[in-house]
């Protein structure tokens, strides 16, 4: 099992936003939850679901978007995008791995990268147009100081990808904040 501790890069979403400086309330979380179900909902529909006025809902959505905490975009099916080889890579390392993260982040093949807890220290998804490019990148990863293990696998077919984030940590934060005010 692998638990994503921090999303470092994503082809579709970019780096995970830092929510520590953002002041959430239960309405923000409700708005995010409804938008995760269907990001095409109108402000009026969204307002009805969360119990706000249309203008109040629009203001909150715009604030969430401006902060970078949410993105509302169409996501194409991967099968429509590429004929490249898609590999998963699990990496174990010792010490600070800024060099590895920088290597992967600078590689045009990077689609996804996360710091993890479990079987690997980092996990990434990389896209290659040839096996030669794949082998070259794997050699560079293995040569990175501190890398002790590198395992890779081919994604033969991706059936479903999910891009929404779990809201449980945010709900917990809001609940703790409400309890501290009481």
Tab-separated table of N, CA and C in Angstrom:
chain	number	residue	atom	x	y	z
A	1	UNK	N	0.840	-1.173	0.000
A	1	UNK	CA	0.000	0.000	0.000
A	1	UNK	C	0.888	1.240	0.000
A	2	UNK	N	0.471	2.240	-0.715
A	2	UNK	CA	1.181	3.509	-0.775
A	2	UNK	C	0.203	4.622	-0.427
A	3	UNK	N	0.594	5.459	0.508
A	3	UNK	CA	-0.203	6.614	0.900
A	3	UNK	C	0.508	7.859	0.402
A	4	UNK	N	-0.172	8.691	-0.375
A	4	UNK	CA	0.437	9.923	-0.856
A	4	UNK	C	0.508	10.914	0.291
A	5	UNK	N	1.717	11.251	0.693
A	5	UNK	CA	1.924	12.209	1.773
A	5	UNK	C	1.805	13.630	1.242
A	6	UNK	N	2.315	13.870	0.042
A	6	UNK	CA	2.226	15.202	-0.566
A	6	UNK	C	2.339	15.060	-2.076
A	7	UNK	N	1.417	15.658	-2.787
A	7	UNK	CA	1.458	15.686	-4.240
A	7	UNK	C	2.456	16.760	-4.658
A	8	UNK	N	3.500	16.354	-5.397
A	8	UNK	CA	4.546	17.288	-5.801
A	8	UNK	C	4.329	17.846	-7.197
A	9	UNK	N	3.704	17.060	-8.055
A	9	UNK	CA	3.462	17.512	-9.416
A	9	UNK	C	2.397	16.640	-10.043
A	10	UNK	N	1.546	17.256	-10.856
A	10	UNK	CA	0.529	16.508	-11.565
A	10	UNK	C	0.297	17.143	-12.924
A	11	UNK	N	0.282	16.323	-13.955
A	11	UNK	CA	0.056	16.772	-15.319
A	11	UNK	C	-1.218	17.607	-15.418
A	12	UNK	N	-2.273	17.172	-14.741
A	12	UNK	CA	-3.550	17.855	-14.837
A	12	UNK	C	-3.713	18.956	-13.810
A	13	UNK	N	-3.169	18.790	-12.628
A	13	UNK	CA	-3.490	19.696	-11.528
A	13	UNK	C	-2.332	20.544	-11.033
A	14	UNK	N	-1.108	20.263	-11.418
A	14	UNK	CA	0.024	21.007	-10.884
A	14	UNK	C	0.365	20.542	-9.484
A	15	UNK	N	1.069	21.381	-8.744
A	15	UNK	CA	1.463	21.033	-7.383
A	15	UNK	C	0.283	21.186	-6.443
A	16	UNK	N	0.268	20.338	-5.435
A	16	UNK	CA	-0.798	20.396	-4.438
A	16	UNK	C	-0.756	21.741	-3.718
A	17	UNK	N	-1.894	22.422	-3.604
A	17	UNK	CA	-1.886	23.718	-2.924
A	17	UNK	C	-1.653	23.554	-1.427
A	18	UNK	N	-1.072	24.558	-0.815
A	18	UNK	CA	-0.845	24.563	0.626
A	18	UNK	C	-2.082	25.151	1.287
A	19	UNK	N	-2.812	24.320	2.011
A	19	UNK	CA	-4.059	24.778	2.606
A	19	UNK	C	-3.879	25.353	4.005
A	20	UNK	N	-2.660	25.367	4.514
A	20	UNK	CA	-2.429	25.806	5.891
A	20	UNK	C	-2.796	27.267	6.113
A	21	UNK	N	-2.593	28.110	5.118
A	21	UNK	CA	-2.843	29.535	5.288
A	21	UNK	C	-4.254	29.949	4.887
A	22	UNK	N	-5.063	28.999	4.480
A	22	UNK	CA	-6.402	29.328	4.001
A	22	UNK	C	-7.410	29.054	5.101
A	23	UNK	N	-8.331	29.952	5.302
A	23	UNK	CA	-9.347	29.803	6.344
A	23	UNK	C	-10.611	29.202	5.731
A	24	UNK	N	-10.829	27.909	5.942
A	24	UNK	CA	-11.997	27.207	5.426
A	24	UNK	C	-13.140	27.274	6.412
A	25	UNK	N	-14.340	27.164	5.896
A	25	UNK	CA	-15.477	26.878	6.753
A	25	UNK	C	-16.271	25.764	6.089
A	26	UNK	N	-17.326	25.334	6.742
A	26	UNK	CA	-18.077	24.191	6.225
A	26	UNK	C	-18.726	24.495	4.877
A	27	UNK	N	-19.073	25.745	4.611
A	27	UNK	CA	-19.653	26.091	3.306
A	27	UNK	C	-18.636	25.926	2.183
A	28	UNK	N	-17.384	26.324	2.420
A	28	UNK	CA	-16.332	26.125	1.418
A	28	UNK	C	-16.194	24.640	1.090
A	29	UNK	N	-16.189	23.818	2.117
A	29	UNK	CA	-16.036	22.377	1.915
A	29	UNK	C	-17.237	21.814	1.166
A	30	UNK	N	-18.438	22.281	1.510
A	30	UNK	CA	-19.635	21.830	0.795
A	30	UNK	C	-19.567	22.219	-0.681
A	31	UNK	N	-19.112	23.434	-0.961
A	31	UNK	CA	-18.977	23.888	-2.347
A	31	UNK	C	-17.991	23.005	-3.098
A	32	UNK	N	-16.848	22.730	-2.491
A	32	UNK	CA	-15.834	21.881	-3.132
A	32	UNK	C	-16.405	20.492	-3.400
A	33	UNK	N	-17.120	19.934	-2.420
A	33	UNK	CA	-17.687	18.588	-2.575
A	33	UNK	C	-18.664	18.539	-3.750
A	34	UNK	N	-19.530	19.554	-3.869
A	34	UNK	CA	-20.495	19.571	-4.970
A	34	UNK	C	-19.768	19.732	-6.310
A	35	UNK	N	-18.759	20.592	-6.353
A	35	UNK	CA	-18.015	20.791	-7.598
A	35	UNK	C	-17.219	19.546	-7.992
A	36	UNK	N	-16.773	18.763	-7.020
A	36	UNK	CA	-16.077	17.518	-7.346
A	36	UNK	C	-17.011	16.539	-8.039
A	37	UNK	N	-18.285	16.561	-7.676
A	37	UNK	CA	-19.269	15.706	-8.338
A	37	UNK	C	-19.525	16.172	-9.768
A	38	UNK	N	-19.648	17.491	-9.950
A	38	UNK	CA	-19.919	18.047	-11.270
A	38	UNK	C	-19.453	19.496	-11.303
A	39	UNK	N	-18.294	19.724	-11.892
A	39	UNK	CA	-17.715	21.067	-11.955
A	39	UNK	C	-18.433	21.998	-12.919
A	40	UNK	N	-19.428	21.475	-13.629
A	40	UNK	CA	-20.167	22.302	-14.592
A	40	UNK	C	-21.440	22.898	-14.005
A	41	UNK	N	-21.691	22.689	-12.748
A	41	UNK	CA	-22.918	23.223	-12.138
A	41	UNK	C	-22.905	24.746	-12.188
A	42	UNK	N	-24.079	25.302	-12.384
A	42	UNK	CA	-24.200	26.767	-12.393
A	42	UNK	C	-24.093	27.277	-10.956
A	43	UNK	N	-23.827	28.560	-10.820
A	43	UNK	CA	-23.778	29.160	-9.480
A	43	UNK	C	-25.122	29.007	-8.776
A	44	UNK	N	-26.215	29.109	-9.520
A	44	UNK	CA	-27.549	28.972	-8.923
A	44	UNK	C	-27.752	27.555	-8.375
A	45	UNK	N	-27.372	26.537	-9.160
A	45	UNK	CA	-27.496	25.145	-8.693
A	45	UNK	C	-26.607	24.904	-7.481
A	46	UNK	N	-25.395	25.395	-7.562
A	46	UNK	CA	-24.443	25.240	-6.465
A	46	UNK	C	-24.966	25.917	-5.203
A	47	UNK	N	-25.486	27.139	-5.352
A	47	UNK	CA	-26.023	27.888	-4.209
A	47	UNK	C	-27.178	27.136	-3.560
A	48	UNK	N	-28.031	26.535	-4.380
A	48	UNK	CA	-29.169	25.776	-3.853
A	48	UNK	C	-28.688	24.585	-3.023
A	49	UNK	N	-27.654	23.910	-3.492
A	49	UNK	CA	-27.118	22.739	-2.780
A	49	UNK	C	-26.498	23.104	-1.435
A	50	UNK	N	-25.840	24.258	-1.345
A	50	UNK	CA	-25.104	24.597	-0.123
A	50	UNK	C	-25.824	25.609	0.762
A	51	UNK	N	-26.959	26.163	0.280
A	51	UNK	CA	-27.737	27.070	1.116
A	51	UNK	C	-27.232	28.500	1.139
A	52	UNK	N	-26.671	28.969	0.045
A	52	UNK	CA	-26.203	30.351	-0.074
A	52	UNK	C	-26.978	31.049	-1.186
A	53	UNK	N	-26.833	32.367	-1.246
A	53	UNK	CA	-27.351	33.100	-2.395
A	53	UNK	C	-26.437	32.823	-3.587
A	54	UNK	N	-26.941	33.074	-4.785
A	54	UNK	CA	-26.138	32.861	-5.984
A	54	UNK	C	-24.892	33.736	-5.961
A	55	UNK	N	-25.038	35.007	-5.591
A	55	UNK	CA	-23.870	35.905	-5.572
A	55	UNK	C	-22.885	35.504	-4.472
A	56	UNK	N	-23.385	35.063	-3.336
A	56	UNK	CA	-22.499	34.604	-2.266
A	56	UNK	C	-21.716	33.375	-2.673
A	57	UNK	N	-22.379	32.490	-3.387
A	57	UNK	CA	-21.725	31.279	-3.877
A	57	UNK	C	-20.664	31.633	-4.916
A	58	UNK	N	-21.013	32.527	-5.848
A	58	UNK	CA	-20.067	32.947	-6.887
A	58	UNK	C	-18.820	33.566	-6.244
A	59	UNK	N	-19.004	34.396	-5.234
A	59	UNK	CA	-17.879	35.034	-4.544
A	59	UNK	C	-16.970	33.986	-3.913
A	60	UNK	N	-17.564	33.003	-3.260
A	60	UNK	CA	-16.752	31.956	-2.618
A	60	UNK	C	-15.997	31.116	-3.644
A	61	UNK	N	-16.656	30.748	-4.734
A	61	UNK	CA	-15.993	29.953	-5.772
A	61	UNK	C	-14.837	30.753	-6.371
A	62	UNK	N	-15.049	32.021	-6.648
A	62	UNK	CA	-13.981	32.853	-7.214
A	62	UNK	C	-12.815	32.977	-6.241
A	63	UNK	N	-13.097	33.093	-4.945
A	63	UNK	CA	-12.038	33.174	-3.929
A	63	UNK	C	-11.262	31.855	-3.871
A	64	UNK	N	-11.962	30.729	-3.916
A	64	UNK	CA	-11.300	29.423	-3.900
A	64	UNK	C	-10.439	29.226	-5.145
A	65	UNK	N	-10.938	29.649	-6.299
A	65	UNK	CA	-10.158	29.533	-7.543
A	65	UNK	C	-8.947	30.451	-7.517
A	66	UNK	N	-9.126	31.692	-7.065
A	66	UNK	CA	-8.018	32.652	-7.024
A	66	UNK	C	-6.910	32.183	-6.081
A	67	UNK	N	-7.278	31.475	-5.024
A	67	UNK	CA	-6.281	30.986	-4.062
A	67	UNK	C	-5.509	29.784	-4.600
A	68	UNK	N	-6.011	29.174	-5.681
A	68	UNK	CA	-5.366	27.984	-6.230
A	68	UNK	C	-5.823	26.696	-5.571
A	69	UNK	N	-6.758	26.785	-4.647
A	69	UNK	CA	-7.211	25.593	-3.939
A	69	UNK	C	-8.135	24.726	-4.778
A	70	UNK	N	-8.810	25.322	-5.748
A	70	UNK	CA	-9.608	24.527	-6.671
A	70	UNK	C	-9.309	24.973	-8.091
A	71	UNK	N	-9.496	24.047	-9.006
A	71	UNK	CA	-9.418	24.312	-10.438
A	71	UNK	C	-10.656	23.697	-11.061
A	72	UNK	N	-11.237	24.394	-11.982
A	72	UNK	CA	-12.392	23.861	-12.693
A	72	UNK	C	-12.010	23.845	-14.167
A	73	UNK	N	-11.724	22.652	-14.660
A	73	UNK	CA	-11.253	22.496	-16.032
A	73	UNK	C	-11.743	21.175	-16.601
A	74	UNK	N	-11.842	21.104	-17.900
A	74	UNK	CA	-12.154	19.842	-18.561
A	74	UNK	C	-10.895	18.979	-18.573
A	75	UNK	N	-11.068	17.699	-18.342
A	75	UNK	CA	-9.945	16.762	-18.376
A	75	UNK	C	-10.219	15.766	-19.489
A	76	UNK	N	-9.337	15.765	-20.485
A	76	UNK	CA	-9.495	14.845	-21.609
A	76	UNK	C	-9.201	13.419	-21.160
A	77	UNK	N	-9.815	12.480	-21.857
A	77	UNK	CA	-9.502	11.081	-21.624
A	77	UNK	C	-8.077	10.821	-22.086
A	78	UNK	N	-7.311	10.101	-21.317
A	78	UNK	CA	-5.924	9.821	-21.670
A	78	UNK	C	-5.821	9.111	-23.015
A	79	UNK	N	-6.784	8.249	-23.330
A	79	UNK	CA	-6.724	7.510	-24.590
A	79	UNK	C	-6.796	8.439	-25.799
A	80	UNK	N	-7.330	9.635	-25.623
A	80	UNK	CA	-7.416	10.609	-26.714
A	80	UNK	C	-6.159	11.456	-26.838
A	81	UNK	N	-5.221	11.325	-25.888
A	81	UNK	CA	-4.108	12.259	-25.804
A	81	UNK	C	-2.800	11.750	-26.383
A	82	UNK	N	-2.517	10.450	-26.281
A	82	UNK	CA	-1.161	10.021	-26.585
A	82	UNK	C	-1.086	8.548	-26.968
A	83	UNK	N	-0.055	8.224	-27.711
A	83	UNK	CA	0.289	6.837	-27.990
A	83	UNK	C	1.577	6.460	-27.274
A	84	UNK	N	2.042	7.310	-26.374
A	84	UNK	CA	3.300	7.081	-25.664
A	84	UNK	C	3.177	5.920	-24.682
A	85	UNK	N	4.345	5.410	-24.271
A	85	UNK	CA	4.418	4.427	-23.199
A	85	UNK	C	4.251	5.176	-21.887
A	86	UNK	N	3.465	4.635	-20.976
A	86	UNK	CA	3.241	5.262	-19.678
A	86	UNK	C	3.736	4.310	-18.597
A	87	UNK	N	4.709	4.775	-17.800
A	87	UNK	CA	5.314	3.948	-16.765
A	87	UNK	C	5.071	4.550	-15.386
A	88	UNK	N	4.857	3.673	-14.421
A	88	UNK	CA	4.876	4.056	-13.021
A	88	UNK	C	6.271	3.770	-12.493
A	89	UNK	N	6.751	4.625	-11.588
A	89	UNK	CA	8.081	4.458	-11.016
A	89	UNK	C	7.990	4.649	-9.507
A	90	UNK	N	8.459	3.659	-8.751
A	90	UNK	CA	8.536	3.751	-7.296
A	90	UNK	C	9.990	3.855	-6.902
A	91	UNK	N	10.313	4.826	-6.045
A	91	UNK	CA	11.715	5.105	-5.706
A	91	UNK	C	11.880	5.150	-4.194
A	92	UNK	N	12.899	4.446	-3.699
A	92	UNK	CA	13.293	4.552	-2.296
A	92	UNK	C	14.617	5.280	-2.236
A	93	UNK	N	14.770	6.063	-1.191
A	93	UNK	CA	15.955	6.909	-1.102
A	93	UNK	C	16.322	7.145	0.349
A	94	UNK	N	17.485	7.708	0.536
A	94	UNK	CA	17.920	8.090	1.876
A	94	UNK	C	18.313	9.563	1.853
A	95	UNK	N	18.015	10.237	2.932
A	95	UNK	CA	18.386	11.654	3.019
A	95	UNK	C	17.483	12.558	2.211
A	96	UNK	N	17.918	13.774	2.037
A	96	UNK	CA	17.182	14.798	1.298
A	96	UNK	C	17.209	14.461	-0.190
A	97	UNK	N	16.053	14.472	-0.804
A	97	UNK	CA	15.970	14.065	-2.198
A	97	UNK	C	15.608	15.218	-3.126
A	98	UNK	N	16.043	16.410	-2.806
A	98	UNK	CA	15.748	17.576	-3.646
A	98	UNK	C	16.275	17.375	-5.061
A	99	UNK	N	17.449	16.732	-5.188
A	99	UNK	CA	18.033	16.510	-6.515
A	99	UNK	C	17.156	15.582	-7.356
A	100	UNK	N	16.623	14.535	-6.736
A	100	UNK	CA	15.730	13.619	-7.448
A	100	UNK	C	14.446	14.336	-7.864
A	101	UNK	N	13.856	15.077	-6.947
A	101	UNK	CA	12.619	15.802	-7.243
A	101	UNK	C	12.857	16.796	-8.376
A	102	UNK	N	13.982	17.484	-8.332
A	102	UNK	CA	14.315	18.444	-9.386
A	102	UNK	C	14.538	17.731	-10.730
A	103	UNK	N	15.217	16.585	-10.696
A	103	UNK	CA	15.438	15.809	-11.919
A	103	UNK	C	14.107	15.405	-12.545
A	104	UNK	N	13.224	14.847	-11.734
A	104	UNK	CA	11.939	14.412	-12.257
A	104	UNK	C	11.072	15.597	-12.686
A	105	UNK	N	11.081	16.663	-11.910
A	105	UNK	CA	10.257	17.829	-12.237
A	105	UNK	C	10.718	18.502	-13.527
A	106	UNK	N	12.004	18.404	-13.830
A	106	UNK	CA	12.521	19.034	-15.046
A	106	UNK	C	12.349	18.148	-16.278
A	107	UNK	N	11.966	16.895	-16.069
A	107	UNK	CA	11.809	15.958	-17.173
A	107	UNK	C	10.451	16.167	-17.831
A	108	UNK	N	10.452	16.349	-19.133
A	108	UNK	CA	9.203	16.567	-19.859
A	108	UNK	C	8.290	15.349	-19.806
A	109	UNK	N	8.822	14.212	-19.440
A	109	UNK	CA	8.033	12.987	-19.382
A	109	UNK	C	7.169	12.899	-18.124
A	110	UNK	N	7.410	13.748	-17.131
A	110	UNK	CA	6.705	13.668	-15.850
A	110	UNK	C	5.237	14.045	-15.992
A	111	UNK	N	4.363	13.153	-15.537
A	111	UNK	CA	2.932	13.439	-15.495
A	111	UNK	C	2.432	13.571	-14.072
A	112	UNK	N	3.062	12.861	-13.148
A	112	UNK	CA	2.592	12.847	-11.763
A	112	UNK	C	3.760	12.495	-10.860
A	113	UNK	N	3.821	13.135	-9.687
A	113	UNK	CA	4.847	12.783	-8.703
A	113	UNK	C	4.315	13.101	-7.314
A	114	UNK	N	4.558	12.178	-6.376
A	114	UNK	CA	4.128	12.388	-5.002
A	114	UNK	C	5.174	11.835	-4.051
A	115	UNK	N	5.286	12.475	-2.902
A	115	UNK	CA	6.060	11.935	-1.792
A	115	UNK	C	5.106	11.001	-1.066
A	116	UNK	N	5.590	9.810	-0.699
A	116	UNK	CA	4.685	8.802	-0.167
A	116	UNK	C	5.163	8.224	1.152
A	117	UNK	N	4.247	7.520	1.787
A	117	UNK	CA	4.530	6.748	2.989
A	117	UNK	C	4.141	5.321	2.645
A	118	UNK	N	5.032	4.381	2.856
A	118	UNK	CA	4.729	2.985	2.528
A	118	UNK	C	5.866	2.347	1.775
A	119	UNK	N	5.530	1.618	0.751
A	119	UNK	CA	6.512	0.832	0.008
A	119	UNK	C	7.598	1.691	-0.638
A	120	UNK	N	7.248	2.898	-1.096
A	120	UNK	CA	8.198	3.790	-1.758
A	120	UNK	C	8.240	5.140	-1.038
A	121	UNK	N	9.354	5.848	-1.233
A	121	UNK	CA	9.460	7.217	-0.717
A	121	UNK	C	8.865	8.226	-1.697
A	122	UNK	N	8.990	7.925	-2.977
A	122	UNK	CA	8.413	8.757	-4.044
A	122	UNK	C	7.789	7.834	-5.075
A	123	UNK	N	6.736	8.314	-5.699
A	123	UNK	CA	6.117	7.577	-6.791
A	123	UNK	C	5.845	8.574	-7.908
A	124	UNK	N	6.034	8.131	-9.145
A	124	UNK	CA	5.854	9.040	-10.277
A	124	UNK	C	5.236	8.285	-11.443
A	125	UNK	N	4.611	9.036	-12.324
A	125	UNK	CA	4.128	8.511	-13.600
A	125	UNK	C	4.854	9.279	-14.688
A	126	UNK	N	5.507	8.544	-15.590
A	126	UNK	CA	6.310	9.146	-16.649
A	126	UNK	C	5.847	8.626	-18.001
A	127	UNK	N	5.826	9.504	-18.984
A	127	UNK	CA	5.398	9.162	-20.339
A	127	UNK	C	6.594	9.243	-21.283
A	128	UNK	N	6.758	8.224	-22.135
A	128	UNK	CA	7.897	8.182	-23.061
A	128	UNK	C	7.431	7.810	-24.452
A	129	UNK	N	8.051	8.405	-25.450
A	129	UNK	CA	7.721	8.066	-26.831
A	129	UNK	C	8.524	6.853	-27.309
A	130	UNK	N	9.596	6.503	-26.572
A	130	UNK	CA	10.392	5.335	-26.963
A	130	UNK	C	10.966	4.659	-25.717
A	131	UNK	N	11.269	3.390	-25.852
A	131	UNK	CA	11.900	2.666	-24.744
A	131	UNK	C	13.322	3.175	-24.502
A	132	UNK	N	13.967	3.690	-25.533
A	132	UNK	CA	15.308	4.278	-25.377
A	132	UNK	C	15.237	5.464	-24.406
A	133	UNK	N	14.243	6.346	-24.573
A	133	UNK	CA	14.082	7.489	-23.653
A	133	UNK	C	13.797	7.015	-22.234
A	134	UNK	N	12.961	5.987	-22.114
A	134	UNK	CA	12.654	5.416	-20.804
A	134	UNK	C	13.919	4.905	-20.126
A	135	UNK	N	14.710	4.102	-20.848
A	135	UNK	CA	15.944	3.549	-20.268
A	135	UNK	C	16.923	4.643	-19.875
A	136	UNK	N	17.027	5.685	-20.672
A	136	UNK	CA	17.919	6.809	-20.353
A	136	UNK	C	17.481	7.498	-19.052
A	137	UNK	N	16.193	7.754	-18.908
A	137	UNK	CA	15.696	8.408	-17.696
A	137	UNK	C	15.876	7.512	-16.477
A	138	UNK	N	15.614	6.217	-16.607
A	138	UNK	CA	15.799	5.301	-15.471
A	138	UNK	C	17.265	5.267	-15.038
A	139	UNK	N	18.188	5.307	-15.988
A	139	UNK	CA	19.615	5.335	-15.648
A	139	UNK	C	19.957	6.612	-14.877
A	140	UNK	N	19.377	7.734	-15.268
A	140	UNK	CA	19.605	9.005	-14.571
A	140	UNK	C	19.039	8.960	-13.152
A	141	UNK	N	17.857	8.348	-12.990
A	141	UNK	CA	17.267	8.232	-11.650
A	141	UNK	C	18.142	7.369	-10.765
A	142	UNK	N	18.563	6.201	-11.266
A	142	UNK	CA	19.390	5.288	-10.464
A	142	UNK	C	20.738	5.895	-10.103
A	143	UNK	N	21.248	6.801	-10.952
A	143	UNK	CA	22.549	7.438	-10.698
A	143	UNK	C	22.441	8.614	-9.731
A	144	UNK	N	21.245	9.009	-9.368
A	144	UNK	CA	21.057	10.139	-8.460
A	144	UNK	C	21.520	9.750	-7.066
A	145	UNK	N	22.403	10.546	-6.441
A	145	UNK	CA	22.871	10.231	-5.088
A	145	UNK	C	21.693	10.081	-4.109
A	146	UNK	N	21.737	9.022	-3.317
A	146	UNK	CA	20.703	8.781	-2.321
A	146	UNK	C	19.632	7.803	-2.777
A	147	UNK	N	19.511	7.553	-4.071
A	147	UNK	CA	18.513	6.602	-4.556
A	147	UNK	C	19.025	5.194	-4.264
A	148	UNK	N	18.265	4.435	-3.473
A	148	UNK	CA	18.684	3.085	-3.107
A	148	UNK	C	17.920	2.007	-3.857
A	149	UNK	N	16.757	2.354	-4.413
A	149	UNK	CA	15.939	1.369	-5.104
A	149	UNK	C	15.017	2.089	-6.079
A	150	UNK	N	14.835	1.484	-7.234
A	150	UNK	CA	13.942	2.060	-8.240
A	150	UNK	C	13.216	0.914	-8.936
A	151	UNK	N	11.909	0.907	-8.834
A	151	UNK	CA	11.088	-0.118	-9.472
A	151	UNK	C	10.169	0.579	-10.462
A	152	UNK	N	9.946	-0.045	-11.603
A	152	UNK	CA	9.086	0.568	-12.601
A	152	UNK	C	8.135	-0.467	-13.184
A	153	UNK	N	6.996	0.019	-13.668
A	153	UNK	CA	5.988	-0.847	-14.253
A	153	UNK	C	5.311	-0.108	-15.394
A	154	UNK	N	4.856	-0.870	-16.368
A	154	UNK	CA	4.182	-0.311	-17.535
A	154	UNK	C	2.679	-0.250	-17.259
A	155	UNK	N	2.082	0.901	-17.519
A	155	UNK	CA	0.624	1.017	-17.464
A	155	UNK	C	0.108	0.597	-18.843
A	156	UNK	N	-0.362	-0.640	-18.955
A	156	UNK	CA	-0.821	-1.147	-20.242
A	156	UNK	C	-2.104	-0.453	-20.683
A	157	UNK	N	-2.992	-0.224	-19.740
A	157	UNK	CA	-4.238	0.494	-20.035
A	157	UNK	C	-4.712	1.166	-18.757
A	158	UNK	N	-5.033	2.427	-18.847
A	158	UNK	CA	-5.574	3.143	-17.696
A	158	UNK	C	-7.083	3.192	-17.882
A	159	UNK	N	-7.780	2.583	-16.952
A	159	UNK	CA	-9.219	2.473	-17.051
A	159	UNK	C	-9.905	3.689	-16.448
A	160	UNK	N	-9.425	4.138	-15.288
A	160	UNK	CA	-10.050	5.271	-14.619
A	160	UNK	C	-9.009	6.014	-13.801
A	161	UNK	N	-9.048	7.314	-13.898
A	161	UNK	CA	-8.203	8.153	-13.065
A	161	UNK	C	-9.105	9.094	-12.289
A	162	UNK	N	-8.749	9.364	-11.040
A	162	UNK	CA	-9.502	10.296	-10.223
A	162	UNK	C	-8.610	11.484	-9.910
A	163	UNK	N	-9.191	12.667	-9.940
A	163	UNK	CA	-8.415	13.871	-9.713
A	163	UNK	C	-8.927	14.698	-8.551
A	164	UNK	N	-9.975	14.251	-7.892
A	164	UNK	CA	-10.459	15.012	-6.757
A	164	UNK	C	-9.663	14.638	-5.514
A	165	UNK	N	-9.594	15.560	-4.600
A	165	UNK	CA	-8.894	15.333	-3.343
A	165	UNK	C	-9.903	14.954	-2.272
A	166	UNK	N	-9.455	14.175	-1.324
A	166	UNK	CA	-10.315	13.828	-0.195
A	166	UNK	C	-10.538	15.069	0.665
A	167	UNK	N	-11.765	15.254	1.089
A	167	UNK	CA	-12.099	16.438	1.879
A	167	UNK	C	-12.033	16.175	3.381
A	168	UNK	N	-11.797	14.935	3.787
A	168	UNK	CA	-11.786	14.615	5.213
A	168	UNK	C	-10.804	15.456	6.025
A	169	UNK	N	-9.551	15.673	5.552
A	169	UNK	CA	-8.637	16.520	6.346
A	169	UNK	C	-9.160	17.949	6.518
A	170	UNK	N	-9.806	18.492	5.491
A	170	UNK	CA	-10.355	19.848	5.603
A	170	UNK	C	-11.529	19.885	6.563
A	171	UNK	N	-12.383	18.864	6.505
A	171	UNK	CA	-13.526	18.795	7.423
A	171	UNK	C	-13.035	18.707	8.859
A	172	UNK	N	-11.976	17.948	9.080
A	172	UNK	CA	-11.403	17.815	10.419
A	172	UNK	C	-10.874	19.156	10.912
A	173	UNK	N	-10.181	19.893	10.032
A	173	UNK	CA	-9.671	21.225	10.388
A	173	UNK	C	-10.788	22.176	10.769
A	174	UNK	N	-11.856	22.183	9.977
A	174	UNK	CA	-12.994	23.060	10.247
A	174	UNK	C	-13.642	22.675	11.571
A	175	UNK	N	-13.778	21.362	11.812
A	175	UNK	CA	-14.366	20.894	13.070
A	175	UNK	C	-13.535	21.291	14.279
A	176	UNK	N	-12.211	21.191	14.187
A	176	UNK	CA	-11.330	21.576	15.293
A	176	UNK	C	-11.419	23.079	15.550
A	177	UNK	N	-11.490	23.859	14.459
A	177	UNK	CA	-11.593	25.304	14.602
A	177	UNK	C	-12.900	25.694	15.283
A	178	UNK	N	-13.978	25.029	14.915
A	178	UNK	CA	-15.290	25.311	15.525
A	178	UNK	C	-15.290	24.951	17.005
A	179	UNK	N	-14.623	23.831	17.353
A	179	UNK	CA	-14.558	23.412	18.753
A	179	UNK	C	-13.721	24.378	19.578
A	180	UNK	N	-12.669	24.938	18.989
A	180	UNK	CA	-11.794	25.852	19.751
A	180	UNK	C	-12.493	27.186	20.014
A	181	UNK	N	-13.473	27.554	19.168
A	181	UNK	CA	-14.215	28.800	19.380
A	181	UNK	C	-15.275	28.642	20.452
A	182	UNK	N	-15.701	27.386	20.684
A	182	UNK	CA	-16.785	27.134	21.652
A	182	UNK	C	-16.308	27.253	23.079
